[in-house]
Amino acid sequence: MNNTVFIIQGTGAGTVMIRGFGKGIDFSPLLDTLPAGAYTATMTPEGVDGIGLIGVDQVSCEANTQLVNISTRAEVRDNLEVVIAGFIIDGPGTVRVMLRGFGAGTGFSPCLNTYLTLQTFPDAALITDNDDWVTAVNASEIPDLLKLPNYTDAGILIDLPAGAYTATMTRTASSCVGIGLIGVDVVP
């Protein structure tokens, strides 16, 4: 089972398209206009194991309303079994985002230390990485609401121009295997 959480923030409603992709997955796209709030999209395999993907796209939003967070949780094992969050920034200027890789901070896996990398897509050029959010050069700029619960959780606060990006969460070499959560938040 794969869960993806997304948040629409503001005073109006946003129209989103939710799509599922994967081997043996019959998931018709859902297009719906939703009021501001937190939502969960769940994909369950029908007798087939494998990799699945849930996509949540902002189609349109009323004034002062936008899709501000998307996150997913999964088991973090080794360098071949990682958690990936792909996202696209559109429009002029830059957008400040906070990438968070929860490991020990989830409470599920107290010995899971996470490591995040941020790359451009599709060329995979490394932009930055982090394994303990408190060691980030700009850790003091992270809003209190977005600070991670454990110092060994990974975090990246960055201003990004329009483009496609991939955030990958793995575990550090000395870490245990466990359930992790990767999140991408728009920072106001």
PDB file of C-alpha atoms in Angstrom:
ATOM      1  CA  MET A   1       0.000   0.000   0.000  1.00  0.00           C
ATOM      2  CA  ASN A   2       1.248   3.485  -0.848  1.00  0.00           C
ATOM      3  CA  ASN A   3      -0.069   6.623   0.850  1.00  0.00           C
ATOM      4  CA  THR A   4       0.514  10.152  -0.366  1.00  0.00           C
ATOM      5  CA  VAL A   5      -0.640  13.080   1.741  1.00  0.00           C
ATOM      6  CA  PHE A   6      -1.223  16.520   0.252  1.00  0.00           C
ATOM      7  CA  ILE A   7      -2.374  19.836   1.697  1.00  0.00           C
ATOM      8  CA  ILE A   8      -4.315  22.607  -0.016  1.00  0.00           C
ATOM      9  CA  GLN A   9      -3.917  25.847   1.920  1.00  0.00           C
ATOM     10  CA  GLY A  10      -5.840  29.091   1.666  1.00  0.00           C
ATOM     11  CA  THR A  11      -9.317  30.542   1.754  1.00  0.00           C
ATOM     12  CA  GLY A  12     -10.725  28.983  -1.423  1.00  0.00           C
ATOM     13  CA  ALA A  13     -10.708  25.669  -3.251  1.00  0.00           C
ATOM     14  CA  GLY A  14      -8.174  23.956  -5.482  1.00  0.00           C
ATOM     15  CA  THR A  15      -8.662  21.551  -8.353  1.00  0.00           C
ATOM     16  CA  VAL A  16      -6.263  18.616  -8.298  1.00  0.00           C
ATOM     17  CA  MET A  17      -5.702  15.576 -10.476  1.00  0.00           C
ATOM     18  CA  ILE A  18      -4.670  12.381  -8.691  1.00  0.00           C
ATOM     19  CA  ARG A  19      -3.146   9.588 -10.794  1.00  0.00           C
ATOM     20  CA  GLY A  20      -1.688   6.182  -9.967  1.00  0.00           C
ATOM     21  CA  PHE A  21       0.935   4.383 -12.010  1.00  0.00           C
ATOM     22  CA  GLY A  22       2.443   0.924 -11.656  1.00  0.00           C
ATOM     23  CA  LYS A  23       2.518  -2.645 -12.901  1.00  0.00           C
ATOM     24  CA  GLY A  24      -0.852  -4.309 -12.431  1.00  0.00           C
ATOM     25  CA  ILE A  25      -2.491  -1.118 -11.149  1.00  0.00           C
ATOM     26  CA  ASP A  26      -5.841  -0.089 -12.572  1.00  0.00           C
ATOM     27  CA  PHE A  27      -6.199   3.444 -11.242  1.00  0.00           C
ATOM     28  CA  SER A  28      -8.303   5.881 -13.227  1.00  0.00           C
ATOM     29  CA  PRO A  29      -7.340   9.542 -12.809  1.00  0.00           C
ATOM     30  CA  LEU A  30      -9.442  11.498 -10.351  1.00  0.00           C
ATOM     31  CA  LEU A  31     -10.124  15.176 -11.037  1.00  0.00           C
ATOM     32  CA  ASP A  32     -11.788  16.997  -8.171  1.00  0.00           C
ATOM     33  CA  THR A  33     -12.176  20.460  -6.693  1.00  0.00           C
ATOM     34  CA  LEU A  34     -11.461  20.335  -2.966  1.00  0.00           C
ATOM     35  CA  PRO A  35     -11.736  22.932  -0.218  1.00  0.00           C
ATOM     36  CA  ALA A  36      -8.588  23.841   1.714  1.00  0.00           C
ATOM     37  CA  GLY A  37      -7.534  20.952   3.963  1.00  0.00           C
ATOM     38  CA  ALA A  38      -5.368  17.838   4.304  1.00  0.00           C
ATOM     39  CA  TYR A  39      -6.049  14.768   2.149  1.00  0.00           C
ATOM     40  CA  THR A  40      -4.651  11.249   1.681  1.00  0.00           C
ATOM     41  CA  ALA A  41      -4.522   9.350  -1.621  1.00  0.00           C
ATOM     42  CA  THR A  42      -4.046   5.589  -1.124  1.00  0.00           C
ATOM     43  CA  MET A  43      -3.021   2.992  -3.695  1.00  0.00           C
ATOM     44  CA  THR A  44      -3.400  -0.705  -2.855  1.00  0.00           C
ATOM     45  CA  PRO A  45      -2.041  -3.431  -5.164  1.00  0.00           C
ATOM     46  CA  GLU A  46      -4.456  -6.104  -6.341  1.00  0.00           C
ATOM     47  CA  GLY A  47      -2.352  -9.271  -5.975  1.00  0.00           C
ATOM     48  CA  VAL A  48       0.802  -7.767  -7.540  1.00  0.00           C
ATOM     49  CA  ASP A  49       3.865  -6.556  -5.654  1.00  0.00           C
ATOM     50  CA  GLY A  50       6.030  -3.851  -7.147  1.00  0.00           C
ATOM     51  CA  ILE A  51       6.691  -0.153  -7.377  1.00  0.00           C
ATOM     52  CA  GLY A  52       3.751   2.217  -7.513  1.00  0.00           C
ATOM     53  CA  LEU A  53       3.541   5.951  -7.926  1.00  0.00           C
ATOM     54  CA  ILE A  54       0.837   8.398  -6.904  1.00  0.00           C
ATOM     55  CA  GLY A  55       0.880  11.770  -8.625  1.00  0.00           C
ATOM     56  CA  VAL A  56      -0.963  14.828  -7.317  1.00  0.00           C
ATOM     57  CA  ASP A  57      -1.074  17.782  -9.699  1.00  0.00           C
ATOM     58  CA  GLN A  58      -2.509  21.238  -9.031  1.00  0.00           C
ATOM     59  CA  VAL A  59      -4.763  21.960 -12.008  1.00  0.00           C
ATOM     60  CA  SER A  60      -6.121  25.305 -10.791  1.00  0.00           C
ATOM     61  CA  CYS A  61      -6.771  27.148  -7.550  1.00  0.00           C
ATOM     62  CA  GLU A  62      -8.909  30.073  -6.487  1.00  0.00           C
ATOM     63  CA  ALA A  63      -7.147  33.276  -5.375  1.00  0.00           C
ATOM     64  CA  ASN A  64      -5.069  32.902  -2.187  1.00  0.00           C
ATOM     65  CA  THR A  65      -5.172  29.081  -2.411  1.00  0.00           C
ATOM     66  CA  GLN A  66      -2.426  26.646  -3.430  1.00  0.00           C
ATOM     67  CA  LEU A  67      -1.095  23.123  -3.064  1.00  0.00           C
ATOM     68  CA  VAL A  68       1.564  23.597  -0.351  1.00  0.00           C
ATOM     69  CA  ASN A  69       2.673  20.112   0.749  1.00  0.00           C
ATOM     70  CA  ILE A  70       3.031  16.622  -0.609  1.00  0.00           C
ATOM     71  CA  SER A  71       4.529  13.719   1.330  1.00  0.00           C
ATOM     72  CA  THR A  72       4.740   9.940   1.310  1.00  0.00           C
ATOM     73  CA  ARG A  73       5.983   7.250   3.654  1.00  0.00           C
ATOM     74  CA  ALA A  74       7.721   3.995   2.836  1.00  0.00           C
ATOM     75  CA  GLU A  75      10.307   1.528   4.092  1.00  0.00           C
ATOM     76  CA  VAL A  76      13.884   2.783   3.733  1.00  0.00           C
ATOM     77  CA  ARG A  77      16.213  -0.172   3.269  1.00  0.00           C
ATOM     78  CA  ASP A  78      19.438   0.291   1.296  1.00  0.00           C
ATOM     79  CA  ASN A  79      20.715   2.342  -1.633  1.00  0.00           C
ATOM     80  CA  LEU A  80      18.534   0.372  -4.049  1.00  0.00           C
ATOM     81  CA  GLU A  81      15.341   0.710  -2.005  1.00  0.00           C
ATOM     82  CA  VAL A  82      14.918   4.436  -1.463  1.00  0.00           C
ATOM     83  CA  VAL A  83      12.001   6.852  -1.172  1.00  0.00           C
ATOM     84  CA  ILE A  84      11.676   9.371  -4.007  1.00  0.00           C
ATOM     85  CA  ALA A  85       9.634  12.568  -4.212  1.00  0.00           C
ATOM     86  CA  GLY A  86       9.443  14.229  -7.601  1.00  0.00           C
ATOM     87  CA  PHE A  87       8.033  17.725  -7.871  1.00  0.00           C
ATOM     88  CA  ILE A  88       7.721  20.541 -10.391  1.00  0.00           C
ATOM     89  CA  ILE A  89       7.925  24.289  -9.778  1.00  0.00           C
ATOM     90  CA  ASP A  90       6.204  26.484 -12.332  1.00  0.00           C
ATOM     91  CA  GLY A  91       6.117  30.239 -12.826  1.00  0.00           C
ATOM     92  CA  PRO A  92       8.447  33.225 -12.636  1.00  0.00           C
ATOM     93  CA  GLY A  93      10.988  33.829  -9.891  1.00  0.00           C
ATOM     94  CA  THR A  94      11.888  31.289  -7.240  1.00  0.00           C
ATOM     95  CA  VAL A  95       9.920  29.303  -4.674  1.00  0.00           C
ATOM     96  CA  ARG A  96      11.272  28.540  -1.202  1.00  0.00           C
ATOM     97  CA  VAL A  97      10.737  24.872  -0.337  1.00  0.00           C
ATOM     98  CA  MET A  98      11.545  22.724   2.661  1.00  0.00           C
ATOM     99  CA  LEU A  99      12.427  19.097   1.962  1.00  0.00           C
ATOM    100  CA  ARG A 100      12.137  16.881   5.016  1.00  0.00           C
ATOM    101  CA  GLY A 101      13.316  13.296   5.450  1.00  0.00           C
ATOM    102  CA  PHE A 102      11.796  11.917   8.639  1.00  0.00           C
ATOM    103  CA  GLY A 103      13.469   8.804  10.063  1.00  0.00           C
ATOM    104  CA  ALA A 104      13.805   8.561  13.835  1.00  0.00           C
ATOM    105  CA  GLY A 105      11.415  11.516  14.090  1.00  0.00           C
ATOM    106  CA  THR A 106       8.487   9.428  12.806  1.00  0.00           C
ATOM    107  CA  GLY A 107       8.482   7.385  15.985  1.00  0.00           C
ATOM    108  CA  PHE A 108       8.235   4.162  13.929  1.00  0.00           C
ATOM    109  CA  SER A 109      11.982   3.575  13.541  1.00  0.00           C
ATOM    110  CA  PRO A 110      14.001   5.212  16.344  1.00  0.00           C
ATOM    111  CA  CYS A 111      17.364   4.166  14.826  1.00  0.00           C
ATOM    112  CA  LEU A 112      16.630   5.295  11.219  1.00  0.00           C
ATOM    113  CA  ASN A 113      18.937   8.178  10.258  1.00  0.00           C
ATOM    114  CA  THR A 114      17.944   9.675   6.917  1.00  0.00           C
ATOM    115  CA  TYR A 115      19.978  11.239   4.116  1.00  0.00           C
ATOM    116  CA  LEU A 116      18.414  13.513   1.457  1.00  0.00           C
ATOM    117  CA  THR A 117      19.718  14.491  -1.956  1.00  0.00           C
ATOM    118  CA  LEU A 118      18.125  17.050  -4.267  1.00  0.00           C
ATOM    119  CA  GLN A 119      18.723  16.755  -8.005  1.00  0.00           C
ATOM    120  CA  THR A 120      17.420  18.281 -11.186  1.00  0.00           C
ATOM    121  CA  PHE A 121      15.244  16.078 -13.377  1.00  0.00           C
ATOM    122  CA  PRO A 122      15.852  14.390 -15.799  1.00  0.00           C
ATOM    123  CA  ASP A 123      19.636  15.004 -15.894  1.00  0.00           C
ATOM    124  CA  ALA A 124      20.193  14.131 -12.179  1.00  0.00           C
ATOM    125  CA  ALA A 125      22.587  17.010 -11.505  1.00  0.00           C
ATOM    126  CA  LEU A 126      23.145  17.195  -7.744  1.00  0.00           C
ATOM    127  CA  ILE A 127      21.981  20.495  -6.217  1.00  0.00           C
ATOM    128  CA  THR A 128      22.517  19.771  -2.518  1.00  0.00           C
ATOM    129  CA  ASP A 129      22.271  17.108   0.188  1.00  0.00           C
ATOM    130  CA  ASN A 130      21.875  16.771   3.955  1.00  0.00           C
ATOM    131  CA  ASP A 131      21.826  14.069   6.632  1.00  0.00           C
ATOM    132  CA  ASP A 132      21.208  16.023   9.885  1.00  0.00           C
ATOM    133  CA  TRP A 133      18.997  19.097   9.441  1.00  0.00           C
ATOM    134  CA  VAL A 134      20.604  20.929  12.377  1.00  0.00           C
ATOM    135  CA  THR A 135      23.947  20.972  10.506  1.00  0.00           C
ATOM    136  CA  ALA A 136      22.511  22.813   7.470  1.00  0.00           C
ATOM    137  CA  VAL A 137      24.114  26.217   6.899  1.00  0.00           C
ATOM    138  CA  ASN A 138      20.672  27.863   6.974  1.00  0.00           C
ATOM    139  CA  ALA A 139      19.107  25.720   9.749  1.00  0.00           C
ATOM    140  CA  SER A 140      18.288  28.866  11.749  1.00  0.00           C
ATOM    141  CA  GLU A 141      16.052  30.061   8.858  1.00  0.00           C
ATOM    142  CA  ILE A 142      13.782  26.996   9.009  1.00  0.00           C
ATOM    143  CA  PRO A 143      10.363  28.056  10.346  1.00  0.00           C
ATOM    144  CA  ASP A 144       9.506  26.443  13.692  1.00  0.00           C
ATOM    145  CA  LEU A 145       6.498  24.683  12.161  1.00  0.00           C
ATOM    146  CA  LEU A 146       8.780  22.896   9.647  1.00  0.00           C
ATOM    147  CA  LYS A 147      11.646  21.922  11.957  1.00  0.00           C
ATOM    148  CA  LEU A 148      12.141  18.184  12.194  1.00  0.00           C
ATOM    149  CA  PRO A 149      11.565  16.363  15.492  1.00  0.00           C
ATOM    150  CA  ASN A 150      14.941  14.585  15.587  1.00  0.00           C
ATOM    151  CA  TYR A 151      18.363  16.066  14.850  1.00  0.00           C
ATOM    152  CA  THR A 152      19.279  12.964  12.772  1.00  0.00           C
ATOM    153  CA  ASP A 153      16.380  13.613  10.374  1.00  0.00           C
ATOM    154  CA  ALA A 154      17.444  15.227   7.080  1.00  0.00           C
ATOM    155  CA  GLY A 155      16.255  18.646   5.942  1.00  0.00           C
ATOM    156  CA  ILE A 156      16.942  21.032   3.076  1.00  0.00           C
ATOM    157  CA  LEU A 157      15.613  24.614   2.935  1.00  0.00           C
ATOM    158  CA  ILE A 158      16.219  26.072  -0.522  1.00  0.00           C
ATOM    159  CA  ASP A 159      14.975  28.621  -3.075  1.00  0.00           C
ATOM    160  CA  LEU A 160      14.383  26.959  -6.444  1.00  0.00           C
ATOM    161  CA  PRO A 161      13.564  28.365  -9.892  1.00  0.00           C
ATOM    162  CA  ALA A 162      10.979  26.809 -12.208  1.00  0.00           C
ATOM    163  CA  GLY A 163      11.930  23.250 -13.135  1.00  0.00           C
ATOM    164  CA  ALA A 164      11.562  19.572 -12.339  1.00  0.00           C
ATOM    165  CA  TYR A 165      13.306  18.111  -9.287  1.00  0.00           C
ATOM    166  CA  THR A 166      13.885  14.780  -7.565  1.00  0.00           C
ATOM    167  CA  ALA A 167      14.415  14.440  -3.823  1.00  0.00           C
ATOM    168  CA  THR A 168      15.741  11.032  -2.777  1.00  0.00           C
ATOM    169  CA  MET A 169      15.782   9.732   0.794  1.00  0.00           C
ATOM    170  CA  THR A 170      18.111   6.915   1.835  1.00  0.00           C
ATOM    171  CA  ARG A 171      19.503   5.830   5.177  1.00  0.00           C
ATOM    172  CA  THR A 172      22.966   6.580   6.480  1.00  0.00           C
ATOM    173  CA  ALA A 173      25.456   3.677   6.570  1.00  0.00           C
ATOM    174  CA  SER A 174      25.235   3.284  10.353  1.00  0.00           C
ATOM    175  CA  SER A 175      21.433   3.416  10.389  1.00  0.00           C
ATOM    176  CA  CYS A 176      18.848   0.672  10.756  1.00  0.00           C
ATOM    177  CA  VAL A 177      16.164  -0.161   8.190  1.00  0.00           C
ATOM    178  CA  GLY A 178      12.781   1.396   8.935  1.00  0.00           C
ATOM    179  CA  ILE A 179       9.740   3.415   7.941  1.00  0.00           C
ATOM    180  CA  GLY A 180      10.570   6.922   6.757  1.00  0.00           C
ATOM    181  CA  LEU A 181       8.583   9.853   5.450  1.00  0.00           C
ATOM    182  CA  ILE A 182       9.649  12.321   2.796  1.00  0.00           C
ATOM    183  CA  GLY A 183       7.879  15.672   2.468  1.00  0.00           C
ATOM    184  CA  VAL A 184       8.047  18.720   0.217  1.00  0.00           C
ATOM    185  CA  ASP A 185       6.589  21.941   1.668  1.00  0.00           C
ATOM    186  CA  VAL A 186       6.191  25.394   0.140  1.00  0.00           C
ATOM    187  CA  VAL A 187       7.550  27.935   2.641  1.00  0.00           C
ATOM    188  CA  PRO A 188       5.628  31.236   2.707  1.00  0.00           C
TER     189      PRO A 188
END
